[in-house]
Short mmCIF file of C-alpha atoms and ligand atoms in Angstrom, two decimals:
data_model
loop_
_atom_site.label_atom_id
_atom_site.label_comp_id
_atom_site.label_asym_id
_atom_site.label_seq_id
_atom_site.Cartn_x
_atom_site.Cartn_y
_atom_site.Cartn_z
CA MET A 1 0.00 0.00 0.00
CA GLN A 2 1.33 3.43 -1.02
CA LYS A 3 2.06 5.78 1.90
CA GLY A 4 4.68 8.19 0.52
CA LYS A 5 4.14 10.55 -2.41
CA PHE A 6 5.43 10.05 -5.93
CA ILE A 7 6.47 13.20 -7.82
CA THR A 8 7.81 13.23 -11.37
CA VAL A 9 9.53 16.04 -13.26
CA ASP A 10 9.43 16.18 -17.05
CA GLY A 11 10.01 18.44 -20.04
CA VAL A 12 12.15 18.89 -23.14
CA GLU A 13 15.92 18.83 -22.73
CA GLY A 14 17.38 21.98 -21.22
CA ALA A 15 14.12 22.82 -19.44
CA GLY A 16 16.00 22.71 -16.13
CA LYS A 17 14.80 19.38 -14.70
CA SER A 18 18.10 18.43 -13.06
CA THR A 19 18.48 21.97 -11.66
CA GLN A 20 14.99 22.04 -10.15
CA ILE A 21 15.07 18.44 -8.93
CA ASN A 22 17.98 19.32 -6.67
CA PHE A 23 15.97 22.27 -5.34
CA ILE A 24 12.87 20.08 -4.74
CA CYS A 25 14.94 17.43 -2.96
CA GLU A 26 16.46 19.95 -0.57
CA TYR A 27 13.12 21.68 -0.02
CA LEU A 28 11.37 18.43 0.92
CA LYS A 29 14.24 17.35 3.19
CA ASP A 30 13.99 20.73 4.98
CA LYS A 31 10.33 19.90 5.64
CA GLY A 32 11.42 16.64 7.31
CA ILE A 33 10.37 14.40 4.40
CA ASN A 34 12.54 11.41 3.46
CA VAL A 35 12.82 11.49 -0.32
CA ILE A 36 14.82 9.45 -2.81
CA LEU A 37 15.91 10.81 -6.15
CA THR A 38 15.73 8.56 -9.20
CA ARG A 39 15.50 8.80 -13.00
CA GLU A 40 14.14 7.27 -16.19
CA PRO A 41 15.20 5.50 -18.18
CA GLY A 42 17.20 3.95 -15.35
CA GLY A 43 16.93 4.04 -11.59
CA THR A 44 17.78 0.34 -11.06
CA GLU A 45 20.77 -1.81 -12.03
CA ILE A 46 18.89 -3.36 -14.95
CA GLY A 47 17.24 -0.03 -15.80
CA GLU A 48 20.62 1.70 -16.05
CA LYS A 49 21.85 -1.04 -18.42
CA ILE A 50 18.77 -0.48 -20.58
CA ARG A 51 19.44 3.29 -20.40
CA THR A 52 22.93 2.78 -21.81
CA MET A 53 21.48 0.70 -24.64
CA LEU A 54 18.83 3.36 -25.36
CA LEU A 55 21.06 6.44 -25.26
CA SER A 56 24.47 5.25 -26.44
CA ASN A 57 25.43 6.35 -29.94
CA SER A 58 27.15 3.00 -30.41
CA THR A 59 23.68 1.35 -30.34
CA GLY A 60 23.01 2.74 -33.81
CA LYS A 61 19.57 2.71 -35.42
CA MET A 62 16.76 1.27 -33.29
CA HIS A 63 13.16 0.57 -34.35
CA ALA A 64 10.76 2.99 -32.62
CA ASP A 65 8.70 0.08 -31.19
CA THR A 66 11.87 -1.43 -29.69
CA GLU A 67 12.69 1.94 -28.12
CA LEU A 68 9.19 2.17 -26.62
CA MET A 69 9.27 -1.37 -25.22
CA LEU A 70 12.74 -0.85 -23.71
CA MET A 71 11.46 2.32 -21.98
CA PHE A 72 8.63 0.29 -20.46
CA ALA A 73 10.89 -2.67 -19.60
CA ALA A 74 13.14 -0.32 -17.63
CA ARG A 75 10.03 1.30 -16.10
CA ASN A 76 8.63 -2.04 -14.96
CA GLU A 77 11.87 -2.83 -13.14
CA HIS A 78 11.87 0.70 -11.68
CA ILE A 79 8.30 0.53 -10.37
CA GLN A 80 8.40 -3.01 -9.01
CA ASN A 81 11.86 -3.01 -7.45
CA LYS A 82 12.35 0.58 -6.39
CA ILE A 83 9.43 3.01 -6.51
CA ILE A 84 6.68 0.89 -4.92
CA PRO A 85 8.89 -0.49 -2.09
CA VAL A 86 10.11 3.03 -1.19
CA LEU A 87 6.56 4.48 -1.20
CA ALA A 88 5.34 1.53 0.88
CA GLN A 89 7.80 2.34 3.65
CA GLY A 90 6.41 5.91 3.75
CA ASP A 91 9.21 7.74 1.96
CA TRP A 92 8.72 9.99 -1.06
CA VAL A 93 10.06 9.34 -4.57
CA LEU A 94 11.18 12.08 -6.96
CA SER A 95 11.78 10.88 -10.51
CA ASP A 96 13.55 12.74 -13.31
CA ARG A 97 11.11 11.72 -16.10
CA PHE A 98 8.42 9.02 -16.14
CA THR A 99 5.62 7.71 -18.40
CA ASP A 100 4.65 11.14 -19.79
CA ALA A 101 8.07 11.10 -21.52
CA SER A 102 7.05 7.98 -23.48
CA TYR A 103 3.91 9.74 -24.72
CA ALA A 104 5.96 12.83 -25.59
CA TYR A 105 9.09 11.26 -27.17
CA GLN A 106 7.85 7.97 -28.60
CA GLY A 107 4.29 9.24 -29.24
CA GLY A 108 4.85 12.89 -30.24
CA GLY A 109 8.47 12.65 -31.40
CA ARG A 110 8.53 9.24 -33.12
CA GLY A 111 4.85 9.32 -34.11
CA LEU A 112 3.89 6.00 -32.48
CA ASP A 113 0.19 5.30 -31.97
CA ILE A 114 -0.93 6.67 -28.60
CA GLU A 115 -3.27 3.68 -28.14
CA ARG A 116 -0.33 1.28 -28.23
CA ILE A 117 1.52 3.35 -25.62
CA ALA A 118 -1.64 3.32 -23.49
CA GLN A 119 -1.80 -0.50 -23.76
CA LEU A 120 1.75 -0.79 -22.45
CA GLU A 121 0.98 1.73 -19.72
CA ASN A 122 -2.08 -0.28 -18.62
CA TRP A 123 -0.04 -3.47 -18.57
CA VAL A 124 2.99 -2.14 -16.70
CA LEU A 125 1.44 0.51 -14.44
CA GLN A 126 -2.17 -0.69 -14.06
CA ASP A 127 -3.66 2.05 -11.83
CA PHE A 128 -0.33 3.36 -10.59
CA THR A 129 0.26 7.07 -11.43
CA PRO A 130 2.36 9.88 -9.97
CA ASP A 131 0.68 12.00 -7.30
CA MET A 132 2.02 15.03 -9.12
CA THR A 133 3.99 15.78 -12.28
CA LEU A 134 5.85 19.06 -12.70
CA LEU A 135 6.14 19.81 -16.40
CA LEU A 136 8.88 22.36 -17.01
CA ASP A 137 8.07 24.14 -20.24
CA VAL A 138 10.48 26.12 -22.41
CA SER A 139 10.65 26.57 -26.16
CA VAL A 140 12.84 24.01 -27.90
CA HIS A 141 15.06 26.87 -29.06
CA ILE A 142 15.78 28.02 -25.48
CA GLY A 143 16.24 24.45 -24.23
CA MET A 144 18.74 23.69 -26.99
CA GLN A 145 20.65 26.92 -26.31
CA ARG A 146 20.98 26.00 -22.64
CA VAL A 147 22.57 22.60 -23.35
CA GLU A 148 24.62 23.70 -26.37
CA SER A 149 27.91 23.94 -24.44
CA ARG A 150 27.75 20.24 -23.45
CA GLY A 151 29.30 19.10 -26.71
CA THR A 152 28.48 15.46 -27.45
CA LYS A 153 24.85 14.49 -27.94
CA ASP A 154 23.38 11.08 -27.08
CA ARG A 155 21.36 8.93 -29.53
CA ILE A 156 18.01 10.67 -28.86
CA GLU A 157 19.51 14.17 -28.55
CA GLN A 158 20.72 13.81 -32.16
CA GLU A 159 17.14 14.31 -33.38
CA ASP A 160 16.22 17.57 -35.14
CA PHE A 161 14.31 20.67 -34.07
CA ASP A 162 10.96 19.41 -35.48
CA PHE A 163 11.23 16.19 -33.46
CA PHE A 164 11.68 18.14 -30.21
CA ASN A 165 8.91 20.54 -31.14
CA ARG A 166 6.52 17.57 -31.52
CA VAL A 167 7.78 16.31 -28.14
CA ARG A 168 6.99 19.66 -26.53
CA GLN A 169 3.51 19.84 -28.10
CA ALA A 170 2.75 16.29 -26.89
CA TYR A 171 3.76 17.29 -23.33
CA ILE A 172 1.50 20.35 -23.46
CA ALA A 173 -1.38 18.20 -24.74
CA ARG A 174 -0.84 15.79 -21.78
CA ALA A 175 -0.94 18.74 -19.35
CA LYS A 176 -4.27 19.82 -20.82
CA GLN A 177 -5.61 16.26 -20.62
CA TYR A 178 -4.58 15.76 -16.96
CA PRO A 179 -4.72 19.24 -15.36
CA GLN A 180 -5.16 17.84 -11.85
CA ARG A 181 -1.93 15.84 -11.93
CA ILE A 182 0.32 17.70 -14.40
CA LYS A 183 1.34 21.20 -13.30
CA LEU A 184 2.70 23.28 -16.16
CA ILE A 185 5.64 25.42 -15.01
CA ASP A 186 6.95 28.41 -16.97
CA ALA A 187 10.61 27.40 -17.02
CA VAL A 188 11.73 30.29 -19.25
CA GLN A 189 12.04 32.32 -16.07
CA SER A 190 15.22 32.49 -14.01
CA VAL A 191 16.21 29.46 -11.91
CA ASP A 192 15.02 31.20 -8.72
CA ASP A 193 11.68 32.30 -10.17
CA THR A 194 11.07 28.79 -11.53
CA SER A 195 11.88 27.35 -8.08
CA ARG A 196 9.37 29.77 -6.52
CA GLN A 197 6.58 28.51 -8.80
CA ILE A 198 7.46 24.92 -7.84
CA GLN A 199 7.62 25.75 -4.13
CA ALA A 200 4.07 27.17 -4.22
CA ILE A 201 2.78 23.98 -5.87
CA LEU A 202 4.63 21.72 -3.41
CA ASN A 203 3.16 23.65 -0.49
CA ASP A 204 -0.34 22.88 -1.83
CA LEU A 205 0.55 19.19 -2.09
N1 Z5A B 301 13.16 9.37 -22.90
C1 Z5A B 301 12.27 8.89 -23.83
O1 Z5A B 301 12.46 9.07 -25.04
N2 Z5A B 301 11.18 8.18 -23.39
C2 Z5A B 301 10.94 7.93 -22.09
O2 Z5A B 301 9.95 7.27 -21.74
C3 Z5A B 301 11.89 8.44 -21.12
C4 Z5A B 301 12.98 9.15 -21.57
C5 Z5A B 301 11.67 8.19 -19.67
C6 Z5A B 301 16.86 10.90 -21.08
O3 Z5A B 301 17.61 12.00 -20.95
C7 Z5A B 301 16.43 10.80 -22.54
O4 Z5A B 301 15.48 9.72 -22.63
C8 Z5A B 301 15.70 12.03 -22.99
C9 Z5A B 301 14.26 11.60 -23.18
C10 Z5A B 301 14.34 10.13 -23.37
N3 Z5A B 301 16.23 12.40 -24.27
N4 Z5A B 301 16.38 13.50 -24.76
N5 Z5A B 301 16.67 14.35 -25.41
P1 Z5A B 301 17.70 12.81 -19.59
O5 Z5A B 301 16.37 13.12 -19.01
O6 Z5A B 301 18.64 12.12 -18.71
O7 Z5A B 301 18.42 14.12 -20.10
P2 Z5A B 301 17.84 15.33 -20.88
O8 Z5A B 301 16.45 15.33 -21.27
O9 Z5A B 301 18.76 15.45 -22.01
O10 Z5A B 301 17.88 16.41 -19.76
P3 Z5A B 301 18.86 17.59 -19.70
O11 Z5A B 301 19.37 17.94 -21.05
O12 Z5A B 301 19.88 17.31 -18.66
O13 Z5A B 301 17.94 18.77 -19.32
P4 Z5A B 301 17.47 19.31 -17.93
O14 Z5A B 301 17.77 18.37 -16.83
O15 Z5A B 301 16.05 19.68 -18.10
O16 Z5A B 301 18.30 20.63 -17.75
P5 Z5A B 301 19.42 21.06 -16.68
O17 Z5A B 301 20.59 20.11 -16.73
O18 Z5A B 301 18.80 21.33 -15.36
O19 Z5A B 301 19.81 22.46 -17.28
C11 Z5A B 301 20.45 22.56 -18.52
C12 Z5A B 301 21.32 23.86 -18.51
O20 Z5A B 301 20.46 24.98 -18.40
C13 Z5A B 301 22.29 23.95 -17.33
O21 Z5A B 301 23.44 24.59 -17.76
C14 Z5A B 301 21.54 24.83 -16.32
O22 Z5A B 301 22.41 25.54 -15.50
C15 Z5A B 301 20.77 25.74 -17.25
N6 Z5A B 301 19.49 26.21 -16.69
C16 Z5A B 301 18.59 25.48 -15.98
N7 Z5A B 301 17.52 26.22 -15.64
C17 Z5A B 301 17.75 27.46 -16.16
C18 Z5A B 301 17.00 28.67 -16.15
N8 Z5A B 301 15.81 28.78 -15.55
N9 Z5A B 301 17.52 29.74 -16.80
C19 Z5A B 301 18.71 29.66 -17.42
N10 Z5A B 301 19.48 28.54 -17.46
C20 Z5A B 301 19.00 27.45 -16.85
#
């Protein structure tokens, strides 16, 4: 039985997820909440191996269906062996990306049928959903500018502007579909102003 809360953070690359996740973690700890930080794809030993396969450039070309199923294989391991046990002991879980990313990247970006993604979601997650998702929204242009200095790009980051624009639109559509769970954050603002928006939402939770 779930006792802790499950929060996920999502958005296009460069939206500031990693930056804000560190803020959220510290903020919750200051409130006396035990929280673990995790990520997708990954978060478990097997999940991290799948992540390497998914993101490494040495993997080469991968069929979009294979990519989707690997995301859900890693997610199944993550939910069963990490997220649910941690929530059951009363601690909170903060995940850098979760299922919304599959709808955005594999659905919006790759153009896979949303119904097929929903079938996998029903199979792997059943009724399990995050208590809250913080969707950090910036234009693809701004996001790309922010990560430009990193140099090498992984297999998915190699995609073009139009791909990431479809990803962003799919995220926004999800936020409209699930307004109770998905909180749209204006992440164009400064780091501090973005943190303030998140803090207000966390206080409500
Ligand atoms: N993926 C998928 O396809 N399907 C799925 O189901 C799942 C994932 C779960 C995982 O990458 C990849 O897997 C991802 C989606 C796919 N592929 N892509 N592309 P990831 O999540 O590990 O990494 P990422 O998406 O590439 O995240 P990122 O590039 O690290 O972005 P970020 O975490 O949102 O940004 P950041 O590191 O916090 O900030 C980037 C820079 O901007 C940094 O220099 C900051 O100092 C700066 N920054 C942050 N906030 C601000 C503000 N507010 N103003 C100015 N500058 C800022």
